[in-house]
Tab-separated table of C-alpha atoms in Angstrom:
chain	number	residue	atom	x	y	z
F	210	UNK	CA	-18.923	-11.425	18.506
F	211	UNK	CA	-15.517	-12.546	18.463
F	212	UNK	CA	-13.964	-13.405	14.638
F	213	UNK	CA	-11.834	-15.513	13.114
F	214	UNK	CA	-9.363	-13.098	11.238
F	215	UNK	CA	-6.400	-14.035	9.080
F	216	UNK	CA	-3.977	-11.814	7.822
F	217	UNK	CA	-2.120	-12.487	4.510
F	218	UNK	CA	1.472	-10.934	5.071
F	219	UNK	CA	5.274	-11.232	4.579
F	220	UNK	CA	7.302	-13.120	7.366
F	221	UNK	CA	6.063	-12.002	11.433
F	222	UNK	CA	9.417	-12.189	12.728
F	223	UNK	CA	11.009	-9.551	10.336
F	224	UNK	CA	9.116	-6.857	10.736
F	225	UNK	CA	9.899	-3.235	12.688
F	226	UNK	CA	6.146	-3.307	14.879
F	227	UNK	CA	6.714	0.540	15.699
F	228	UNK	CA	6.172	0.939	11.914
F	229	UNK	CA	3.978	-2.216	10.560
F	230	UNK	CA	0.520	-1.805	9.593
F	231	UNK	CA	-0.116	-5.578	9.733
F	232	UNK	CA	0.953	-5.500	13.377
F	233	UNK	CA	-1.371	-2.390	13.943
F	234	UNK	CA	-4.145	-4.538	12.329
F	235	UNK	CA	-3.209	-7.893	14.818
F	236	UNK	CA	-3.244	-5.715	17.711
F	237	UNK	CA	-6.770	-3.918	17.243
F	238	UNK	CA	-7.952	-7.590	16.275
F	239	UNK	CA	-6.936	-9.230	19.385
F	240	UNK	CA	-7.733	-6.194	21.500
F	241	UNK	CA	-11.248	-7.153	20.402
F	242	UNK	CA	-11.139	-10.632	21.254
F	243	UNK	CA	-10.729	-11.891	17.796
F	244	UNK	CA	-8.603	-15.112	17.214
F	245	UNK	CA	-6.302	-13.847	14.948
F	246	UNK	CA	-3.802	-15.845	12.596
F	247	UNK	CA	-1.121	-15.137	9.975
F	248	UNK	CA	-0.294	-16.734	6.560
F	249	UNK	CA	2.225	-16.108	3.478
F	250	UNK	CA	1.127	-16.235	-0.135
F	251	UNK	CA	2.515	-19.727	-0.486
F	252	UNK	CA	-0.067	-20.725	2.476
F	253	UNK	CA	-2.900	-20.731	0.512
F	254	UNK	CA	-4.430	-23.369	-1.912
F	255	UNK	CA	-7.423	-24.390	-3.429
F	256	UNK	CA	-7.959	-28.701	-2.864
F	257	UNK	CA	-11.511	-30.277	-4.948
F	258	UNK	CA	-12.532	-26.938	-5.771
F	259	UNK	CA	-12.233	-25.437	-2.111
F	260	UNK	CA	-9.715	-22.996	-0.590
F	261	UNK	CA	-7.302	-23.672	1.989
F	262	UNK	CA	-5.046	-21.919	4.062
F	263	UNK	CA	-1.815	-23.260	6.338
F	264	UNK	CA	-2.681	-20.646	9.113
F	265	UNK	CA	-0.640	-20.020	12.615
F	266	UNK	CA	-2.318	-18.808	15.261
F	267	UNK	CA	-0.322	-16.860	17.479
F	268	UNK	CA	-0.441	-14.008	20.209
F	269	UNK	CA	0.434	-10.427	19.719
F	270	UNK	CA	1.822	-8.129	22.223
F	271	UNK	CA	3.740	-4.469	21.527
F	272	UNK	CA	6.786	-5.191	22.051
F	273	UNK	CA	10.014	-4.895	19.804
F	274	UNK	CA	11.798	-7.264	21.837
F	275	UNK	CA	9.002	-10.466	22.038
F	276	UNK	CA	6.347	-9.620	19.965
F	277	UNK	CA	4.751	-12.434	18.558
F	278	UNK	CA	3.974	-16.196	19.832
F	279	UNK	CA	3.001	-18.228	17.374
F	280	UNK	CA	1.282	-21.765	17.886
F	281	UNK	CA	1.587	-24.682	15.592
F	282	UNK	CA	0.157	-24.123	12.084
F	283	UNK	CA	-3.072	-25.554	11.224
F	284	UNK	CA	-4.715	-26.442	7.462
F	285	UNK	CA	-7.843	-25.071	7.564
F	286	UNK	CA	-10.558	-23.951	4.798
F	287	UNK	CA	-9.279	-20.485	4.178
F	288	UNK	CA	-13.063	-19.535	2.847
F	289	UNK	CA	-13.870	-20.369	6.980
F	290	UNK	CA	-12.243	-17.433	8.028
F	291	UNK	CA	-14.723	-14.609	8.979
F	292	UNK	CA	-11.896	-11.536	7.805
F	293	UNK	CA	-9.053	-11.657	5.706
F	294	UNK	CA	-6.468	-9.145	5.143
F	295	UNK	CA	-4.062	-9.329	2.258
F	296	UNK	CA	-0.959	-6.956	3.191
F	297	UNK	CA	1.882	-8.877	1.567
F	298	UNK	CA	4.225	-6.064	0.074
F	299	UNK	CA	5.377	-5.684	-4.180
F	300	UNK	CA	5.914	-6.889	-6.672
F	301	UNK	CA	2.523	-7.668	-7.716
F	302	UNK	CA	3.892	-10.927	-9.583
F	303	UNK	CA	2.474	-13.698	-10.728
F	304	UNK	CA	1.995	-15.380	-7.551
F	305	UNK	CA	0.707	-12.471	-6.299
F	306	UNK	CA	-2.148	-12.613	-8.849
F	307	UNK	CA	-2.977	-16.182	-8.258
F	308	UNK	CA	-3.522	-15.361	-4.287
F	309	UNK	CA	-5.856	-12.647	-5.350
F	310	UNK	CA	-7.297	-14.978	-7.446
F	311	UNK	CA	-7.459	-17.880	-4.433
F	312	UNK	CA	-9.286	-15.225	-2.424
F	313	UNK	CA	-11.641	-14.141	-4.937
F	314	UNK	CA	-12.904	-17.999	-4.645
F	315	UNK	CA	-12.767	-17.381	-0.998
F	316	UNK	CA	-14.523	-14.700	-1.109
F	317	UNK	CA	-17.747	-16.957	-2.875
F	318	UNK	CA	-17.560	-19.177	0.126
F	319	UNK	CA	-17.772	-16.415	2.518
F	320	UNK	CA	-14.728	-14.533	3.725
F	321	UNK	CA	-14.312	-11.215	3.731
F	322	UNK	CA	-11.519	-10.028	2.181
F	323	UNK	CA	-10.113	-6.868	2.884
F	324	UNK	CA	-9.068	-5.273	0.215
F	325	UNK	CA	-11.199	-6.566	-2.242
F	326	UNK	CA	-9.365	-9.173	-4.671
F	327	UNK	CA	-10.486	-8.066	-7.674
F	328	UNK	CA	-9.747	-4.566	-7.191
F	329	UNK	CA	-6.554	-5.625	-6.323
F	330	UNK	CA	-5.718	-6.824	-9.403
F	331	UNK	CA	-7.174	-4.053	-11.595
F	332	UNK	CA	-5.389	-1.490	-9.670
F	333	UNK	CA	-1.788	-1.034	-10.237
F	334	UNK	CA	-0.313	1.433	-7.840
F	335	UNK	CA	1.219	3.544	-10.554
F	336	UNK	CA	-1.204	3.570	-12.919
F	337	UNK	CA	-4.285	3.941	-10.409
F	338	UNK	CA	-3.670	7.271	-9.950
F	339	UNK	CA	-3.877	8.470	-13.697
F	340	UNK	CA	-7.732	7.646	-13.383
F	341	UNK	CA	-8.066	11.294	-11.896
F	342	UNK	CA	-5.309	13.092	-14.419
F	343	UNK	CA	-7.035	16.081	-12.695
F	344	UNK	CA	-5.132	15.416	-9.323
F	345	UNK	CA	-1.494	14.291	-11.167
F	346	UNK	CA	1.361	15.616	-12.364
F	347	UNK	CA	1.825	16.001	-16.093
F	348	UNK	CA	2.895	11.894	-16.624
F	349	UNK	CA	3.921	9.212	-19.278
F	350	UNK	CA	4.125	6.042	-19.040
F	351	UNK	CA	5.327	4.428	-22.049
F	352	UNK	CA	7.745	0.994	-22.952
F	353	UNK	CA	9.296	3.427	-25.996
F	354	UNK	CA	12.518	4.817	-24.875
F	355	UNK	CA	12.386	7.844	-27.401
F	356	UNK	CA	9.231	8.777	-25.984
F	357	UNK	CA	10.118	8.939	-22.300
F	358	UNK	CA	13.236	10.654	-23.719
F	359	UNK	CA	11.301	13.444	-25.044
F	360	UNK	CA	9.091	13.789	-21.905
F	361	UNK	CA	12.169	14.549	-20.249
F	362	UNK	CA	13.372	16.834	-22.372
F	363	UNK	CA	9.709	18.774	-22.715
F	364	UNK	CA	9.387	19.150	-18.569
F	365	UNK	CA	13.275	19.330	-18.131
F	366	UNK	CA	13.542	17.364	-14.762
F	367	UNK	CA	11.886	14.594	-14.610
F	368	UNK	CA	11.077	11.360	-12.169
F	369	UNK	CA	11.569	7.411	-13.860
F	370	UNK	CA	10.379	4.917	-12.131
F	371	UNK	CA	8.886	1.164	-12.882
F	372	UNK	CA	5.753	0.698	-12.409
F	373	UNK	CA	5.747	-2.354	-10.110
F	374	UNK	CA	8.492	-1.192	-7.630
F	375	UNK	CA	7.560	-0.130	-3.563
F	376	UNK	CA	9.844	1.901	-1.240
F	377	UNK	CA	11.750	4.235	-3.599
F	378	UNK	CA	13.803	1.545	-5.047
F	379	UNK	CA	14.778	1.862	-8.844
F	380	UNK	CA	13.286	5.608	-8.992
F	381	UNK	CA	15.721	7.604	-10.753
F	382	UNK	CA	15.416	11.955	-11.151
F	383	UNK	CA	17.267	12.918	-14.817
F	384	UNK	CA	17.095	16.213	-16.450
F	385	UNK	CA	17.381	16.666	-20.162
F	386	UNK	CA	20.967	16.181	-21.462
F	387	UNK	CA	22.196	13.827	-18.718
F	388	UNK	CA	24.714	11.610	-19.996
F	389	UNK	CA	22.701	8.275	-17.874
F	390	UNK	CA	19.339	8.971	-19.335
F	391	UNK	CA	19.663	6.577	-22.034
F	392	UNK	CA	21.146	3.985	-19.861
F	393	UNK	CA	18.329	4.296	-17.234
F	394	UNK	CA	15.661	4.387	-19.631
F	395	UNK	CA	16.926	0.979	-20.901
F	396	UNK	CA	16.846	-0.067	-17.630
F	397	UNK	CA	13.537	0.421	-16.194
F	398	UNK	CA	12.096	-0.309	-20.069
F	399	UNK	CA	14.066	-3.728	-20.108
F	400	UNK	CA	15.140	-2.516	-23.910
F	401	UNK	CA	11.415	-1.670	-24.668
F	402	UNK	CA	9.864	-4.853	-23.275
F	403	UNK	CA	8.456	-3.271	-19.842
F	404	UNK	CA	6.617	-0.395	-19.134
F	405	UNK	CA	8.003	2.776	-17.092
F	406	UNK	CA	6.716	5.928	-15.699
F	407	UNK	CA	7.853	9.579	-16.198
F	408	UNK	CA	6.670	12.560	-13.770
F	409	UNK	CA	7.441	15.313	-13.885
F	410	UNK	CA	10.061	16.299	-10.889
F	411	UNK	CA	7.847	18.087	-8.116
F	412	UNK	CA	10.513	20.201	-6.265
F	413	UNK	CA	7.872	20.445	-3.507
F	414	UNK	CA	9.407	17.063	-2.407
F	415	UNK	CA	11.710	18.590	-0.244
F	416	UNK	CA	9.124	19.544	2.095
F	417	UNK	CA	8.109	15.530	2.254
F	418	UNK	CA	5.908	13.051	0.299
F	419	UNK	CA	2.962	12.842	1.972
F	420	UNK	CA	1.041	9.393	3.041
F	421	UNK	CA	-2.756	9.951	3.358
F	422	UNK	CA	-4.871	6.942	5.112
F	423	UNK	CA	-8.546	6.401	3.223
F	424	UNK	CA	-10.730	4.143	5.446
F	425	UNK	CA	-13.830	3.006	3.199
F	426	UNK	CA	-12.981	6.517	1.180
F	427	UNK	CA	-12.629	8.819	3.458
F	428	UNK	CA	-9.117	10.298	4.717
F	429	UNK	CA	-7.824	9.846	8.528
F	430	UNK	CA	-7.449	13.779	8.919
F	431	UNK	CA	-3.638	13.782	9.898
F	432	UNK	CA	-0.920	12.318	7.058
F	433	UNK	CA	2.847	11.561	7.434
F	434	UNK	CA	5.064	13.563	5.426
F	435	UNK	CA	7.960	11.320	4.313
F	436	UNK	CA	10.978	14.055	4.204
F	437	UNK	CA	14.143	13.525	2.467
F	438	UNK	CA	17.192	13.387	4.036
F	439	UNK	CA	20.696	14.383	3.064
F	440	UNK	CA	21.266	14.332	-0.254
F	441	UNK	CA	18.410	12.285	-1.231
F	442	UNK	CA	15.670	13.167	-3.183
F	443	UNK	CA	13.327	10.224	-2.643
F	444	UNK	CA	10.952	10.689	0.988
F	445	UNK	CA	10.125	7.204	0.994
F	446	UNK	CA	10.935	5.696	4.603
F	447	UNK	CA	12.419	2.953	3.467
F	448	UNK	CA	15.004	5.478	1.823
F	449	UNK	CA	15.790	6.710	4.534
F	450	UNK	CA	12.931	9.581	4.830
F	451	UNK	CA	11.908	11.244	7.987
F	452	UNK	CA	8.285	10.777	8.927
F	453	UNK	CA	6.401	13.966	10.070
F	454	UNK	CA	2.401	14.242	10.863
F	455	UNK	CA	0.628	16.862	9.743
F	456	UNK	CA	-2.714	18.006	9.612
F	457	UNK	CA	-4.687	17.701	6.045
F	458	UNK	CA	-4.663	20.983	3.647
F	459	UNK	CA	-7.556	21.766	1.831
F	460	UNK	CA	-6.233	20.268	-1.593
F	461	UNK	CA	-5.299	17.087	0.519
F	462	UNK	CA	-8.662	17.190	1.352
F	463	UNK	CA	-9.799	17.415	-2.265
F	464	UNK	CA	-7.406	15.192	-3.337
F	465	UNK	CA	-9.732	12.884	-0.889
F	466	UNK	CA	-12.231	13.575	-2.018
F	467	UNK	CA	-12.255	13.041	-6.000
F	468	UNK	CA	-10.802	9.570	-5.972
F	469	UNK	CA	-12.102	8.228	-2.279
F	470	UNK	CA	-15.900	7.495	-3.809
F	471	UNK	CA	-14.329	5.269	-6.058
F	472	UNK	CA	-11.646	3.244	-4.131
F	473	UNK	CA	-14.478	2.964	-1.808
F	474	UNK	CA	-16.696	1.429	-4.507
F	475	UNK	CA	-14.063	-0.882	-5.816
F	476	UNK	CA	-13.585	-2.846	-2.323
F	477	UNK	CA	-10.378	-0.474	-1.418
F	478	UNK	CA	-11.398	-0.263	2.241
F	479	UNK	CA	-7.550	0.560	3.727
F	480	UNK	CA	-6.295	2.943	1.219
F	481	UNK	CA	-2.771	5.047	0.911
F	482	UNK	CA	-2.665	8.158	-1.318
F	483	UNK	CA	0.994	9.462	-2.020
F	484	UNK	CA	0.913	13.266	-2.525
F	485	UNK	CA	3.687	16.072	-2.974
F	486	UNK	CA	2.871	19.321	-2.761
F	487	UNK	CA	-0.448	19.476	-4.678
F	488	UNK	CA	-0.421	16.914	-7.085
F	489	UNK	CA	-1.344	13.023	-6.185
F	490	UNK	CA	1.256	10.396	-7.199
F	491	UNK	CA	0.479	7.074	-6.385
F	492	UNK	CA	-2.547	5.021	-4.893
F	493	UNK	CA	-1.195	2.444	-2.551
F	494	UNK	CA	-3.676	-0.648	-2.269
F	495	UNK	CA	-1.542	-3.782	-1.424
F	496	UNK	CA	-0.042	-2.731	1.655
F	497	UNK	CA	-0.220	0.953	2.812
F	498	UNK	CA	1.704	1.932	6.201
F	499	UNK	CA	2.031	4.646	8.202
F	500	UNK	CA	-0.791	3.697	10.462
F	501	UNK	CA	1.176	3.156	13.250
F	502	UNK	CA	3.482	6.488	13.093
F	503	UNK	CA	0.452	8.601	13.047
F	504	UNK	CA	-1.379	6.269	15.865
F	505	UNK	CA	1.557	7.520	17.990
F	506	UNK	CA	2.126	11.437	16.885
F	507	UNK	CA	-2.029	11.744	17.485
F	508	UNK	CA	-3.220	9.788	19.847
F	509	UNK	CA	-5.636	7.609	16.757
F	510	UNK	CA	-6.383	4.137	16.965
F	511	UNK	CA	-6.523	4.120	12.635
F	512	UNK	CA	-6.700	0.656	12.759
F	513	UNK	CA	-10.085	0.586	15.344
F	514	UNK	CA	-11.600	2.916	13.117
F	515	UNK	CA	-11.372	0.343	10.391
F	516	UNK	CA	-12.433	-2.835	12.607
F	517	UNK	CA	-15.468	-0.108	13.678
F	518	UNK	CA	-16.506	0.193	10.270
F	519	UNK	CA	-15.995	-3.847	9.549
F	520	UNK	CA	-18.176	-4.911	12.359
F	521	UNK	CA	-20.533	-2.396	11.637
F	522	UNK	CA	-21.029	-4.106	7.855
F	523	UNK	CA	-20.521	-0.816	6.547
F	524	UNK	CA	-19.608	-1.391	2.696
């Protein structure tokens, strides 16, 4: 049965489609026969109580040169649409909220929305993660400079990062006595009126920070190791990391398994886990990649095993 599927994203005609999940997720779609359509956040809208949407229809095709032809957009009732992903990338702001918020109601009249709104907005990336302290990294997060201070001090080397930032920007590594601590920890605190995170530094990193896929809980058995490059510390591809697939270890496995059961039962159907050596960092929900690098070092079709599971019903 062929669907009407929207998908909630930043701008079509600036992304890299070797490398964009959303695109992986238009392709599969329209491979099916589904009519597929794209939106930004300020597309959607709620008029007398019922959501709308200013959708584009458009066609897909894989190909960095031409690879999108879009059709006039349409206002439509956004609760009409039979899936819905929301993959717009960080900050989770305000208007970010209120789109969860507009799809919840969506949601009421029908849609399915993939991930689930509401889990969406309980689950900050950072702070998802320390819900299984058993997988992480001894961590603070705190707004009290002199606190993250002294974590640094106590583990000697130590991460900082905000906890609303994507891609490796504003993540700073300091080591007890460094003359910028106090200066950074300003920073990311705002002067004590924002929260920040402290890890401690996982020299493991070097090997890469690895992306694990959960579909409805359960890992895609390859992950892309996000190495550092030069004389950066930070993997993240948009740093500048190198992407390498690799098969799952055993404690990537684990990993998988004490914290997929629950994503899963929150409505986190497309899930990414960020883990260095041993130790599980962040839970991606808003807009986890890597999809199509691992498609291509392994022959998968992630994003078919998802539709699969979505057409089946399964929850």
């Amino acid at each position: 049965m062929s669907l009407e599927v929207l998908v909630v994203m930043d701008p079509i005609g600036s992304i890299k489609v070797a490398k964009d999940t959303s695109f992986a997720l238009l392709l599969e779609a329209q491979r099916r026969g589904h009519r597929i359509h794209v939106a930004g956040i300020s597309d959607l809208g709620v008029r007398d109580g019922r959501t709308t949407v200013r959708a584009t229809p458009l066609c897909v095709r894989d190909d960095p040169r031409d690879w999108h032809s879009p059709q006039p957009a349409q206002q439509r009732p956004l609760g009409g649409f039979d899936l819905i992903f929301l993959r717009t990338d960080p900050p989770v702001d305000a208007a970010y909220l209120h789109a969860t918020q507009i799809l919840s109601l969506a949601q009421s009249e029908g849609a399915r929305v993939v991930n689930d709104p509401r889990g969406l907005r309980d689950m900050n990336e950072k702070l998802a993660a320390l819900a299984f302290p058993q997988c992480c990294p001894p961590t603070l997060v705190s707004g009290a400079k002199d606190e993250l201070k002294a974590f640094v001090t106590e583990f000697g080397d130590c991460v900082l990062k905000p906890l609303d930032g994507m891609g490796g920007r504003s993540i700073f590594r300091a080591r007890a006595g460094d003359a910028n601590l106090n200066v950074i920890l300003e920073t990311l605190t705002e002067s004590g009126r924002s929260f920040a995170m402290a890890q401690r530094y996982l020299p493991e990193i070097v090997a890469g920070d690895k992306r694990i896929l959960l579909i409805d809980g359960e890992p895609v058995p390859y992950c892309l190791a996000r190495i550092p490059q030069g004389d950066e510390f930070r993997g993240n591809l948009a740093a500048g990391g190198r992407g390498e697939g690799r098969p799952l270890t055993e404690r990537d496995r684990w990993i998988a398994a004490q914290v997929g059961p629950e994503l899963a039962r929150r409505g986190m159907r497309l899930v990414g886990l960020d883990v260095i050596g041993d130790w599980l960092t962040e839970i991606n929900v808003t807009s986890p990649t890597c999809m199509r690098e691992l498609d291509a070092q392994f022959g998968l079709n992630i994003a078919g095993e998802l539709f699969d599971r979505i057409e089946a019903g399964a929850a």
